[in-house]
Structure formats: C-alpha cells, structure tokens
Coordinates of C-alpha atoms and ligand atoms in Angstrom, one line a residue:
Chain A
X27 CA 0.0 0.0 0.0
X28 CA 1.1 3.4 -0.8
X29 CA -0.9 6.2 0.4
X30 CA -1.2 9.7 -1.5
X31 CA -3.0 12.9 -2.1
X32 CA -3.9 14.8 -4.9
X33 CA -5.5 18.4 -4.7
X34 CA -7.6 19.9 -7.8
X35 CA -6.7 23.3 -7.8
X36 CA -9.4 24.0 -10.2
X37 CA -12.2 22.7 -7.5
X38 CA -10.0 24.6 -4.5
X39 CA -11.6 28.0 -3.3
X40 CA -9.7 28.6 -0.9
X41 CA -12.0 28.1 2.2
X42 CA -9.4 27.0 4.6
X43 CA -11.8 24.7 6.3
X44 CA -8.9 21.9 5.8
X45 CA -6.1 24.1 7.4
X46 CA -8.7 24.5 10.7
X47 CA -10.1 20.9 10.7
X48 CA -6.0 19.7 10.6
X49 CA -5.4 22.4 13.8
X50 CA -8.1 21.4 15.2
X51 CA -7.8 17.4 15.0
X52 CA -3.5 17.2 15.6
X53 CA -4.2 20.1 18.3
X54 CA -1.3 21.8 16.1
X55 CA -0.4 24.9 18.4
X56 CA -1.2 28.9 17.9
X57 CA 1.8 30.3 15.2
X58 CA 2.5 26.7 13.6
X59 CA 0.8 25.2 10.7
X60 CA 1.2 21.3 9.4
X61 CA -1.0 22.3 6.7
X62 CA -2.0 25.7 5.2
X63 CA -3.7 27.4 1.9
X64 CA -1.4 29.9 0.0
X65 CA -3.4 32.6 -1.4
X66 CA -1.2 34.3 -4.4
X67 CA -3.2 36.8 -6.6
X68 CA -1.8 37.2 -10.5
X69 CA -2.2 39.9 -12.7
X70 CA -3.0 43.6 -12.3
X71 CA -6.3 45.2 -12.1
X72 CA -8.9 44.5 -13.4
X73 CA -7.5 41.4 -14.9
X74 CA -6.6 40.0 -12.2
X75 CA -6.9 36.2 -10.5
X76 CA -6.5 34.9 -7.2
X77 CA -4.9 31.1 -6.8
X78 CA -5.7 29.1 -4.0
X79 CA -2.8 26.1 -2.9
X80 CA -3.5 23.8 0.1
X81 CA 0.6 22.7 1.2
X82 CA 0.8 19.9 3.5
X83 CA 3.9 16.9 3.7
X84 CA 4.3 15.5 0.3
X85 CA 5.1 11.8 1.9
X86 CA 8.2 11.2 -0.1
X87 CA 9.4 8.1 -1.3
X88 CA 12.6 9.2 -0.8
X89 CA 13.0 11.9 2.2
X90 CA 15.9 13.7 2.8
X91 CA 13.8 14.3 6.4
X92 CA 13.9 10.5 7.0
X93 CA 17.5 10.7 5.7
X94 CA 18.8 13.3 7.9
X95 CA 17.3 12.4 11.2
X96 CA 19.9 10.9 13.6
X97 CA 17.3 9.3 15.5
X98 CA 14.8 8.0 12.7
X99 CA 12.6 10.0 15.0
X100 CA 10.8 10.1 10.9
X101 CA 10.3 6.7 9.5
X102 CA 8.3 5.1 6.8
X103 CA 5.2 3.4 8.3
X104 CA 4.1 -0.1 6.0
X105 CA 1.9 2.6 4.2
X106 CA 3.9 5.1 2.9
X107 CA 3.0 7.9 5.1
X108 CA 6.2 9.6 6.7
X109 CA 5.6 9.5 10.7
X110 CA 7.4 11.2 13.2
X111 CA 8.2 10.0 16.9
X112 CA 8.3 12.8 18.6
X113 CA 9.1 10.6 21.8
X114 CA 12.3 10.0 20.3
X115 CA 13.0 13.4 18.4
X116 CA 16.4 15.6 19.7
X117 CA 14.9 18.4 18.1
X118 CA 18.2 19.0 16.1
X119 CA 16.2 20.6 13.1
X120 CA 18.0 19.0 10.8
X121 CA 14.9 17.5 9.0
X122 CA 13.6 21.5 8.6
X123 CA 17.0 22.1 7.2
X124 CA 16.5 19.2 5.0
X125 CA 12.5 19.3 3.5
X126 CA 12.8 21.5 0.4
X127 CA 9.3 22.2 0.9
X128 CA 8.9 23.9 4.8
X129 CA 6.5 20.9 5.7
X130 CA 8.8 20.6 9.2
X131 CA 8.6 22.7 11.7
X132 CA 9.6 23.0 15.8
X133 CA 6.5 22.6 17.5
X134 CA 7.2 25.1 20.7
X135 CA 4.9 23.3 22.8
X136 CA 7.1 20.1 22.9
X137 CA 10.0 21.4 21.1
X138 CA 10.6 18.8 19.1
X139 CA 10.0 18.3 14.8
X140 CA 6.3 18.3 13.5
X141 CA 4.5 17.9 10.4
X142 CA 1.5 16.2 8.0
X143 CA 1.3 12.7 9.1
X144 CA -1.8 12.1 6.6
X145 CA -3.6 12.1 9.7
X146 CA -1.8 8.5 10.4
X147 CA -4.0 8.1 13.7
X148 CA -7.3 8.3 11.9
X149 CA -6.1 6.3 8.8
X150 CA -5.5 3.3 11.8
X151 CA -8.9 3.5 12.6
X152 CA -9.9 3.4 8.5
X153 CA -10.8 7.0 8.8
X154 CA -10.3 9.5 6.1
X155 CA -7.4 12.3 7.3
X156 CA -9.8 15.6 9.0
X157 CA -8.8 17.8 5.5
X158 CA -10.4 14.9 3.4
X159 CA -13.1 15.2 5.1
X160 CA -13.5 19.0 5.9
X161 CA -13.4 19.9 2.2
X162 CA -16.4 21.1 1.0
X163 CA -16.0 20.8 -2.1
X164 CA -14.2 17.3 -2.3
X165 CA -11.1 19.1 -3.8
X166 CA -8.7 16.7 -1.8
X167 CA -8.4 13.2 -3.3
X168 CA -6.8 10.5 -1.0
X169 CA -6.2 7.2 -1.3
X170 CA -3.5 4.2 -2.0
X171 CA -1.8 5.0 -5.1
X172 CA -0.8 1.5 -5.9
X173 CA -4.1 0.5 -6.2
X174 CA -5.1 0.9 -10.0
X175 CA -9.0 1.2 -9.3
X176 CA -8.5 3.5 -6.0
X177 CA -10.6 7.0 -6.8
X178 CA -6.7 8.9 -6.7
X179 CA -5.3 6.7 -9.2
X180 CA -8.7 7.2 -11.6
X181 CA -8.3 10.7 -10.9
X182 CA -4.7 11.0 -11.8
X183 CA -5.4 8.7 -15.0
X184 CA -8.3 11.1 -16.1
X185 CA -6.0 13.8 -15.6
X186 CA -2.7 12.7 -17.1
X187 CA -1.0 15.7 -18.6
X188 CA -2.2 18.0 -16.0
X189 CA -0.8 16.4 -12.9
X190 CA 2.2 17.8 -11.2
X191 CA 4.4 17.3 -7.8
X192 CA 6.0 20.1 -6.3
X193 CA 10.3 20.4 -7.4
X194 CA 10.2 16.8 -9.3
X195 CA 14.2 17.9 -9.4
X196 CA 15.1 17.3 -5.6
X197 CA 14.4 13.3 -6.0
X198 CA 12.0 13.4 -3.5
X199 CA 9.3 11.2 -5.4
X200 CA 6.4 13.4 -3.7
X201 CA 3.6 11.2 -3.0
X202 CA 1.7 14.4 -3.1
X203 CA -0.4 15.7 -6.4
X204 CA -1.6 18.3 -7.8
X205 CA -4.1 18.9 -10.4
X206 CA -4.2 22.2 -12.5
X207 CA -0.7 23.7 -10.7
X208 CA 1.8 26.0 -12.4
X209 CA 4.4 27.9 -11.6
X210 CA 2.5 30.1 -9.5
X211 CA 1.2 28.0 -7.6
X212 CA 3.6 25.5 -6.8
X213 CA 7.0 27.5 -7.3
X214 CA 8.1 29.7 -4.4
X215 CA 10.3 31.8 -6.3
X216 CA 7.6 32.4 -9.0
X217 CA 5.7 35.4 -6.8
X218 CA 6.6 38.1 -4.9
X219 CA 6.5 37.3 -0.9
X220 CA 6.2 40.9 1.2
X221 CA 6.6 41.4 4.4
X222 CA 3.9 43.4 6.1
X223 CA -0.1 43.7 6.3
X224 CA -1.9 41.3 2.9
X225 CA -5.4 40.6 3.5
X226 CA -6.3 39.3 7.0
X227 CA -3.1 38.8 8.5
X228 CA 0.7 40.0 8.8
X229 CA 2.9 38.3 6.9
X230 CA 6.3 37.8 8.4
X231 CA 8.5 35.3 10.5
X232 CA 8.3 33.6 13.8
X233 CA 11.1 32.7 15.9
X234 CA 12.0 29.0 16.1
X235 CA 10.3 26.9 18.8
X236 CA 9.5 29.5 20.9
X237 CA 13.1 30.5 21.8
X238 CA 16.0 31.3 20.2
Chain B
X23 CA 13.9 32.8 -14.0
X24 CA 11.8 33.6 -11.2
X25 CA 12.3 37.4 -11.4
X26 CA 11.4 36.9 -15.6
X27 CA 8.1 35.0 -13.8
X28 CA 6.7 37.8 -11.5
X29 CA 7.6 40.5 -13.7
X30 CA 5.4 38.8 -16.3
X31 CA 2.6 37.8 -14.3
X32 CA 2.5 40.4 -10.9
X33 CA 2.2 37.4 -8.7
X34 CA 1.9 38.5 -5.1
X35 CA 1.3 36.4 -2.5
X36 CA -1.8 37.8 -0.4
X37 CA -2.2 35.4 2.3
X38 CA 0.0 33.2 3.9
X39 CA 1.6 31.6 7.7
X40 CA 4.3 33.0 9.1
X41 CA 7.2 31.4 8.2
X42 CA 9.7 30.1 10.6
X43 CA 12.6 32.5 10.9
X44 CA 16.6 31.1 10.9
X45 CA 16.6 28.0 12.2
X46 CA 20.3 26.9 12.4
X47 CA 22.2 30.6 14.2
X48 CA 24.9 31.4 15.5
X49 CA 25.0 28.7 18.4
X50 CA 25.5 26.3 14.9
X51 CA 28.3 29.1 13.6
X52 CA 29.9 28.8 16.9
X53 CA 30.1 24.9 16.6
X54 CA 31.3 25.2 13.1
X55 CA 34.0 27.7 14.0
X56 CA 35.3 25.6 17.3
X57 CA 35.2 22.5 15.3
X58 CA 37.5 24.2 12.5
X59 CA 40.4 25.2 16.0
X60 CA 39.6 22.0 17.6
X61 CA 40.9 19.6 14.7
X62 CA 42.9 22.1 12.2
X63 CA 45.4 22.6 15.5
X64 CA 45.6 18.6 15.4
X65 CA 46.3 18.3 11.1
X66 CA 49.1 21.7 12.1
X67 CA 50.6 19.5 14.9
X68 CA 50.9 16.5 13.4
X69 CA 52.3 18.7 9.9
X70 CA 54.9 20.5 12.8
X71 CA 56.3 17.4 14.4
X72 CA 57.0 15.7 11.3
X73 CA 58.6 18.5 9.8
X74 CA 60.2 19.9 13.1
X75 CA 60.2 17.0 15.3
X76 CA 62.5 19.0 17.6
X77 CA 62.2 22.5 17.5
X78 CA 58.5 22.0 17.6
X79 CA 58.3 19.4 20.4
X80 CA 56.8 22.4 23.0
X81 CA 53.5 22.3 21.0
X82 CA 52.5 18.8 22.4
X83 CA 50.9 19.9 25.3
X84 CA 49.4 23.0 24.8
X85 CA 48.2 22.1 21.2
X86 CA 46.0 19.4 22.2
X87 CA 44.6 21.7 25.5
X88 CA 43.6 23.6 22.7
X89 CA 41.9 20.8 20.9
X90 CA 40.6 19.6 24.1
X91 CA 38.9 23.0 24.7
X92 CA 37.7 23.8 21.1
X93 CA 36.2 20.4 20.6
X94 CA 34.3 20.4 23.9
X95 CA 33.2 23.9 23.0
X96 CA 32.1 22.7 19.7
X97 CA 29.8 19.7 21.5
X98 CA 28.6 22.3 23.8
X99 CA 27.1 24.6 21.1
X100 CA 26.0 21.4 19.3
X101 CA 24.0 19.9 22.3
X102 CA 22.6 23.4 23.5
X103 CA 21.1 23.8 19.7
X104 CA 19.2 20.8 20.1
X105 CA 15.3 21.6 21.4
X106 CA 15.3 18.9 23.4
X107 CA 19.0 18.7 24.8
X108 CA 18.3 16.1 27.5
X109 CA 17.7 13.7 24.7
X110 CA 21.7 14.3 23.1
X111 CA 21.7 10.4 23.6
X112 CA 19.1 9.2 21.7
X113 CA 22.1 9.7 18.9
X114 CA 24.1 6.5 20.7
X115 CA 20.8 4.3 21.9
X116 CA 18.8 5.2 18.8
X117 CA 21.3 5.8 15.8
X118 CA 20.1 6.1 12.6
X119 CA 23.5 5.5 9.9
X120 CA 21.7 7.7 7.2
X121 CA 22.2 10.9 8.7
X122 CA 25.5 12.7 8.3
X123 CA 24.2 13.9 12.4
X124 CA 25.0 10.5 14.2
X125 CA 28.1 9.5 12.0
X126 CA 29.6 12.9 13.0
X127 CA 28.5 12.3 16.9
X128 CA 30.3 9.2 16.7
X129 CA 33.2 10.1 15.2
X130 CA 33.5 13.1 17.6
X131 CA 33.7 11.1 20.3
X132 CA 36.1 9.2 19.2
X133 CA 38.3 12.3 18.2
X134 CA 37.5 13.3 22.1
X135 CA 38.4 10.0 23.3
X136 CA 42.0 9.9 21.2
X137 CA 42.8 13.4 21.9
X138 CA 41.9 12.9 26.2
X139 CA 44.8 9.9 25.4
X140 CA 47.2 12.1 23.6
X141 CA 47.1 14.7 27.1
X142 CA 47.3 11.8 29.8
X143 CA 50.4 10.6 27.7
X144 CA 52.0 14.3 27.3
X145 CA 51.2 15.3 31.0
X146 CA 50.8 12.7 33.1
X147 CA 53.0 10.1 31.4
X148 CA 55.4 12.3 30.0
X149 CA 55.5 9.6 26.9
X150 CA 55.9 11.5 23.5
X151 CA 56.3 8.2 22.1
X152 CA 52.7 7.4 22.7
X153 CA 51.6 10.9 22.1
X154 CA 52.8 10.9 18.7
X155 CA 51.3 7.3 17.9
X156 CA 48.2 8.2 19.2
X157 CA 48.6 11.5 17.4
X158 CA 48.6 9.2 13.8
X159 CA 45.3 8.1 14.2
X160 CA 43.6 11.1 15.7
X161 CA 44.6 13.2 12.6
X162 CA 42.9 10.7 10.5
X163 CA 39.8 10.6 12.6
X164 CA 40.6 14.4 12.2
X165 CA 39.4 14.2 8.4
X166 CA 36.0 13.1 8.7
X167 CA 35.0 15.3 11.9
X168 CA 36.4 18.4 9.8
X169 CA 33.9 17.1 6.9
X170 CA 30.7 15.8 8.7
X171 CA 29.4 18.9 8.6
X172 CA 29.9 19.1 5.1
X173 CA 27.9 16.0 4.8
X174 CA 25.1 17.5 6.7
X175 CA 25.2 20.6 4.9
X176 CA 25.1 18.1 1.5
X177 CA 21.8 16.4 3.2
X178 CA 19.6 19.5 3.5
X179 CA 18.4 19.1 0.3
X180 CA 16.5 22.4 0.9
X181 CA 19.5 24.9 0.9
X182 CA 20.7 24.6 -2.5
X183 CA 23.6 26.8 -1.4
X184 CA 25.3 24.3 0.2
X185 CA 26.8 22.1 -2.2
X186 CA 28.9 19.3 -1.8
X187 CA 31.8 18.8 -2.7
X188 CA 32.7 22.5 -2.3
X189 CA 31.4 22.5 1.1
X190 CA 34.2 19.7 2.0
X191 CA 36.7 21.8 0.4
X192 CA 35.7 24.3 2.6
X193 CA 35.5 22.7 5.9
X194 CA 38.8 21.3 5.0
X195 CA 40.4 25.1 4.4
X196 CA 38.9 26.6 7.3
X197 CA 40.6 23.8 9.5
X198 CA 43.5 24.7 8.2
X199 CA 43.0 28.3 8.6
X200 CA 42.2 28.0 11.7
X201 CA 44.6 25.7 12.8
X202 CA 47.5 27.7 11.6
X203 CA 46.1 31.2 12.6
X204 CA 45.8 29.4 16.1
X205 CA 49.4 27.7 15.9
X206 CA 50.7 31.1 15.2
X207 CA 49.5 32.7 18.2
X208 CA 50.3 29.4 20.4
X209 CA 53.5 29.4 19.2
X210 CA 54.6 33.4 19.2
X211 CA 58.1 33.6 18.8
X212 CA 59.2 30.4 20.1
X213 CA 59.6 29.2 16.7
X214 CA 61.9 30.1 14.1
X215 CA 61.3 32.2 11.4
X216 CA 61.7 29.2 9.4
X217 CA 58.3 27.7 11.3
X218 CA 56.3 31.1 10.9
X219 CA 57.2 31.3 7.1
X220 CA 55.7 27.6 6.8
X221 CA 52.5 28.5 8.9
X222 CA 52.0 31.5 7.3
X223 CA 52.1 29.9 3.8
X224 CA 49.6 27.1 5.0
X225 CA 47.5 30.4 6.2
X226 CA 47.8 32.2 3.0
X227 CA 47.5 29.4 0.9
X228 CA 44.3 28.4 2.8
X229 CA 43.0 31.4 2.7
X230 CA 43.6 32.2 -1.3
X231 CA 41.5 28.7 -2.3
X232 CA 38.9 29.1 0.5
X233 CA 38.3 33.0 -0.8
X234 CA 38.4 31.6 -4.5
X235 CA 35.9 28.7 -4.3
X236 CA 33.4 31.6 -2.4
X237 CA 34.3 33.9 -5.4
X238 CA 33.6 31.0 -7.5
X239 CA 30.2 30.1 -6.1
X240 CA 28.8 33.6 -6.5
X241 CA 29.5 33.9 -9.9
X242 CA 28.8 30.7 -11.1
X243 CA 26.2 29.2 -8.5
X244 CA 23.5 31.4 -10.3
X245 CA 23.8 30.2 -13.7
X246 CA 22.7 26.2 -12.3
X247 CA 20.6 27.0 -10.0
X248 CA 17.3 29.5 -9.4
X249 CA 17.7 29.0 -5.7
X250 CA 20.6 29.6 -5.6
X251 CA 20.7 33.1 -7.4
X252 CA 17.6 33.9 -4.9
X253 CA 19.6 32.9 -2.2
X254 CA 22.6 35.1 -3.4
X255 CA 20.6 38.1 -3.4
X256 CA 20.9 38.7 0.0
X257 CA 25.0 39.4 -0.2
X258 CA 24.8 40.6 -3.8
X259 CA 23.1 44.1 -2.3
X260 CA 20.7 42.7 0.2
X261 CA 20.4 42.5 4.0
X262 CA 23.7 40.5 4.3
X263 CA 26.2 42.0 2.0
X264 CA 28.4 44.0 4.2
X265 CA 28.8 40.9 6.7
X266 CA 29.8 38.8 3.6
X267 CA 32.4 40.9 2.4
X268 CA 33.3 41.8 6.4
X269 CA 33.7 38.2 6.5
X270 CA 35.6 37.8 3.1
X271 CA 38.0 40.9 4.1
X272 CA 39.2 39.8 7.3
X273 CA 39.3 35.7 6.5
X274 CA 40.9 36.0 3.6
X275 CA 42.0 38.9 1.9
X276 CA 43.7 40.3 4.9
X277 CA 45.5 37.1 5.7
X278 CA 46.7 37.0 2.3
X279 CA 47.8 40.3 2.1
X280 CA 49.8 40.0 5.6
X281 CA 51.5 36.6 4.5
X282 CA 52.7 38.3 1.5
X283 CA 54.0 41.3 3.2
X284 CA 55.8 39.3 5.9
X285 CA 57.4 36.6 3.5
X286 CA 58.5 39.4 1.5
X287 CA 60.0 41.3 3.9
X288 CA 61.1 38.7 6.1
X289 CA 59.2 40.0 9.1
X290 CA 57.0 37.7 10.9
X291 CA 55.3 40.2 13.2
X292 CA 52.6 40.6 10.8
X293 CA 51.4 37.1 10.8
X294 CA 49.9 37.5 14.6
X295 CA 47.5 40.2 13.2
X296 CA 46.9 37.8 10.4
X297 CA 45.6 35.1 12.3
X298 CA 43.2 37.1 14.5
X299 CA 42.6 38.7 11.7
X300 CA 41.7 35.0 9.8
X301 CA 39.9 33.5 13.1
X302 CA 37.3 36.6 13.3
X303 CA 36.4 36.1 9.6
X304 CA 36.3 33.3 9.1
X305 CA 32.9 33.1 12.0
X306 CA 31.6 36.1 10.0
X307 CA 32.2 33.7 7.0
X308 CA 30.5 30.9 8.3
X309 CA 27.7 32.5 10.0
X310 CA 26.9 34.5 6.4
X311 CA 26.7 31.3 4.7
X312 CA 24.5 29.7 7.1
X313 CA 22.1 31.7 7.2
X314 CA 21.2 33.3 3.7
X315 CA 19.9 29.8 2.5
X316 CA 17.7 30.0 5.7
X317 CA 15.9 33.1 4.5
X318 CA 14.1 31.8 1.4
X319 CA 10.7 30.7 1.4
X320 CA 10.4 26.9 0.9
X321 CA 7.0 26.6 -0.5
Ligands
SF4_23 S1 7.6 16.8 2.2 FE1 9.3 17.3 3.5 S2 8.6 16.6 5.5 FE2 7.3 15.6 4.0 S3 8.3 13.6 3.5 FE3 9.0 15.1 2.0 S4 10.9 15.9 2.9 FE4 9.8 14.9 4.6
SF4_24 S1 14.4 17.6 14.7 FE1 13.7 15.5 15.4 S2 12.7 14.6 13.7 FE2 13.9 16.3 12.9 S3 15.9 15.4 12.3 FE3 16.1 16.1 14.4 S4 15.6 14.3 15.7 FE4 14.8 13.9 13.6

C-alpha cells in the first residue's frame, strides 16, 4: 500500500476549512501550521486572478527528512506515510534544514520536529485524514496509489498531462499531487512574498520553537 | 527565472503563515567555527612534528589543550542547539546511519576520546612516544570530523547553497585556517622564522582557495541553479552584503595580504595580526553562509 494525495486546484476555493479541521484534529499549536492554503493573486487590475494552494507533507518516497534524522525519529510506516516519533526526536532541526518544501517545523509546545502525518491516527482506525473530510468541495483526493482502481489513481489517469508534484528535481518522489498547478502555484520563487499587512493577516516570521 | 516570472505575471502572495525565521544561528556558527580550531590545531601538529620534530616538540601539550577546549566547545554549542538537549543520547541508543548527524557524533567522540589519550600521555605520562602514535590516528579521525558537517550541509536538500563537494573543500580550508592562525598565536616567537614562514604559507594558501571557491560560487552558482541566485541576493546588495564581504575581508584577503608582506619582507610580526585577523572572519564567514539559505521561502 502506498498512500497519497492529490488536490484539484481547479475545485479549490480557498476556504481554509482543511487548514482549521487539521489544527483542530492534531491540536497543532497557535503560530505553527502542518497544513495551510497559500493565497497568491496574478495579474493587475482589473485582470486579475486569485490562486488558492493547500501545502501539506508530500510523503516522499525518498526523504531527505527521513535521511537526515539521527534518531529516525521520521520513518516510513508499512503505508507510505512519513511519521514522526516525537518521543524519540532531539529536536536537532536537521529534518527542517533538510525538506525543500517547509513541511517541518519546531512545534514550541514540545520542542521537538512536527509535520503532516496524513492524519496516520485516523487512517489506523480506517478513517479519512480531517482535511479529506472538511473539504467542501471534495477538492482533496486520497487514497492508495498503488491500487489501480482507487478514486486517486482514476483521478490521476483522467488527468494525465495536468498532474504535477511540487520540485520533481530534488528526488524526493512526492507522494503528493496536484491537479491544475503551475508555476505560481507551486513554485516559491515564481511570486513576490512581502513582508507586512496582505489581506487578513501580517505576513512575516516567527522565531523557532519558541526561543531562540 | 523567477524574477522573468513575476515581472510577467505580478504574482503577489496575499495570504500566507508566518514562516519560521533562521533556524540553524549562531549557536550552529559557533560549533562550526570551534570545530574548525579543535581539529585544524591537530592536522598543524601532526604537519609540525613531522617536519620539526625537535624544535617544535613544545607544541604537544598546549596544542592538544587547545583541541581539548575547542572540541568540547564545539559539542557544547551542538547539544545546546538541540530543542530537546536532555535527549543528546538518543544519537548513541537510537542511531540512525543515514544521517551525516549520528556519524559525525560518533566520530567526535572518538576524536575526544583519542585526543583525552594524547594529554594523559603528554602530562601525566610524560611519553611522547605514545603521544605521537596516538597523534597518527587522531589526525585521521581528524578528516572526517572536519567534513561531517559538510555531509550535513550536502543532506539538506532544501539549501541549494550548500553544495557538496565545495562544502568539504571548505571545511577542509577553514581547519586549516584555523589551525595555523591558532598555531601562530600558540606558538609566538618560540619558533623560528623558518616555522612562521611555513605556517603563514599554510595560512595564506588556505586562505587564497577558501576565498576563490566563495568567489567562485557567487558567480557561477547562479547560472545552475534559481535557488541559488535567490539565495545570493541577500549578499549581492541585500540585507547580508556588508557581513559577507566583512567576512571575506578579514578571513581571507587580509590574511593573504599580511603573508605576503611578511614573507616578503622577512618579518614575521605581521602574521599575529593575520591570524586574529583569519579567526574573526572566518565566524563572520561561516555564520553569512548559514544563514542566507535560511531566509528563502520553501514553499
Ligand atoms: S515533504 Fe518534507 S517533511 Fe514531507 S516527507 Fe518530503 S521531505 Fe519529509
Ligand atoms: S528535529 Fe527531530 S525529527 Fe527532525 S531530524 Fe532532528 S531528531 Fe529527527
């Protein structure tokens, strides 16, 4: 079994109702996220667009989290999905220096490495992770990938030609889709990130673990 | 390409987390820099004894105090970065042989473990015999402590900056930098002026590759990689260029231009000023290149 995800961009709008229903079911604390919606608007007025990007852990095949933990406080589980011990974590942050995608961070309430576990808790009990379920909109597709007649493998055969991980060049093998990306969208360095007041919230950085 | 990207399509991003600020600081640039004393004073021992077996035999003791002291400072900043410190020996109960993390703990201990043998023999043995065997295989172990970090830097596949196998090189030439900055100042004018030329050439020399392969990266990282010409921005006019070339001035080009002055002129006063000179850059150095690949958003 190999679990993975696929998001349709083209069904995402941007609700956030996954980001809560993950904070609210992994108790993830205040200032941390494991899973979040990017808004990035293209364009100038009045032709302009908004894209909506839910990021979460892409599961890799091959980790360079899982890699770099001295511990293997990360470790495969028999499904695929990365899981982290944080029993056994040091909290050496190698793993943040390590994901090329920000999925890791220092959780300050235990100080130690958290992330995305595909809700691995819930998928032991053969429940759907909380975002599956809080989208309203079904945008988030999940599933075991190996399985040729599972609704994320029809979906990514129905889609061939328009599905896309995030920096296929690292070697991660991201057990993580997306339908309808671009650059925008999935490429940090394709928009412009400000500091300062955008929308609802102030955009800018957070120390580490709650010290430092 | 990225700048070609937003210019084209005015893409802002409107709504986002906060994103974690440096992670790895200036605890990690003080264990980098210690690291560099603690075994470039072993490689300039072990070069000094060979060469100068006795006009250099003073160094045994207080080179390896030195060691002693850098090395312990180095696992002290390593253990007090760690969020959960109490837990340093979940690297020895729980190892996991991947990560470039528990092969350098284990081979820092056994460094600490050779080098502890190499200062019972000197001082309480008196046996220089044994100190210099000993000596033999702690400068091998000497290698890969010097390049574990390297390894580690190699495994954050995130920083695009830090590339192996310049990062090796690197790690290689700051030991050395270190190590004969710090044997000059040990040393002072117990040694002949035939000692200080040699040092100062290892310092020089040292200091002209380590200076080119940073020259080197900043011209030519951007043409292979878009990360890495983001990250550069932050030295090439942005919030970190006058650390850089802080950094660059007193690590290298200062050191350079001393060495040349003294061998030329046959006066080895200079090369003190030179070595503080080299040790203070070379943490500005470090600490630069640490951090800028920190600053870029991941996702
Ligand atoms: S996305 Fe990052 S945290 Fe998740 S498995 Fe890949 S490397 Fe690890
Ligand atoms: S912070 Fe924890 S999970 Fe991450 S690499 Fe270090 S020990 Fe492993």
């Amino acid at each position: 079994m190999q679990l993975g995800f696929l998001v349709d961009l083209h069904l995402c709008m941007g609700c956030k109702g996954c980001e809560i229903a993950c904070k609210v079911e992994n108790e993830v604390p205040l200032s941390t996220w494991r899973l979040r919606v990017k808004y990035v608007d293209v364009g100038s007025f009045p032709e302009t667009r908004r894209t909506f990007t839910p990021l979460r852990c892409n599961h890799c095949a091959n980790a360079p989290c899982e890699r770099i933990c001295p511990v293997s406080a990360l470790h495969y589980l028999e499904n695929g999905i990365v899981n982290i011990d944080k029993e056994r974590c040091i909290g050496c942050a190698g793993c943040v220096m390590a994901c090329p995608y920000g999925a890791i961070y220092i959780d300050p309430q235990t100080q130690t490495a958290d992330k995305c576990t595909y809700c691995a808790h819930r998928i032991a009990s053969a429940m759907m992770p909380s975002c599956v379920v809080a989208c309203p909109v079904e945008a988030n597709i999940f599933g075991d990938i190996s399985d040729p007649m599972s609704s994320i493998s029809k979906y990514i055969s129905s889609h061939q030609g328009n599905v896309q991980v995030r920096k296929p060049e690292k070697g991660t093998e991201p057990h993580h889709y997306y339908v309808g990306g671009g650059n925008v969208t999935l490429n940090p360095l394709a928009s412009f990130r400000g500091e300062g007041h955008n929308l609802f919230n102030n955009l800018t950085h957070l120390p580490v673990g709650g010290h430092h | 390409m990225a700048h070609e990207i937003i210019a084209a399509t005015n893409a802002i991003v409107t709504l986002d987390v906060a994103l974690p600020g440096i992670v790895w600081g200036w605890i990690i640039t003080m264990n980098m820099w210690a690291k560099s004393i603690g075994t470039g004073i072993i490689f300039l021992t072990f070069f000094l004894l060979k060469k100068y077996p006795i006009e250099t035999g003073f160094i045994r003791f207080p080179a390896v105090v030195i060691s002693i002291v850098t090395i312990h400072l180095f696992l002290f900043f390593t253990v007090i970065d760690l969020h959960q410190m109490f837990r340093f020996w979940h690297i020895f109960f729980y190892p996991h042989m991947t990560s470039a993390i528990t092969v350098g703990a284990w081979m820092a201990t056994g460094f600490v473990g050779l080098i502890l043998g190499m200062a019972y023999f000197i001082y309480l043995k008196k046996d220089e015999a044994m100190y210099d065997k000993l000596l033999n295989y702690t400068v091998v172990l000497a290698i890969p402590v010097t390049l574990y970090t390297a390894g580690l830097m190699a495994q954050s596949t995130a920083r695009e900056l830090w590339q192996m196998p310049t990062e090796s090189a690197q790690m290689i030439l700051a030991a050395l930098l270190a190590g004969s900055a710090t044997m000059l100042l040990m040393g002072g004018n117990k040694f002949s002026d035939e000692i200080k030329k040699d040092l100062g050439i290892i310092l020089g020399l040292s200091a002209l590759a380590a200076f080119i392969l940073y020259m080197a990266e900043i011209i030519f990282g951007p043409m292979k990689a878009e990360e890495v010409a983001a990250v550069l921005e932050y030295i090439k006019g942005g919030e970190y260029t006058i650390m850089f070339w802080m950094g660059q001035l007193l690590a290298f080009i200062v050191p350079m231009v001393l060495v040349c002055m003294s061998i030329t002129k046959k006066s080895y006063y200079l090369l003190k000023v030179a070595a503080i000179s080299a040790l203070i850059g070379l943490w500005i150095s470090k600490h630069v290149w640490l951090v800028i690949p920190q600053l870029l958003s991941m996702s």
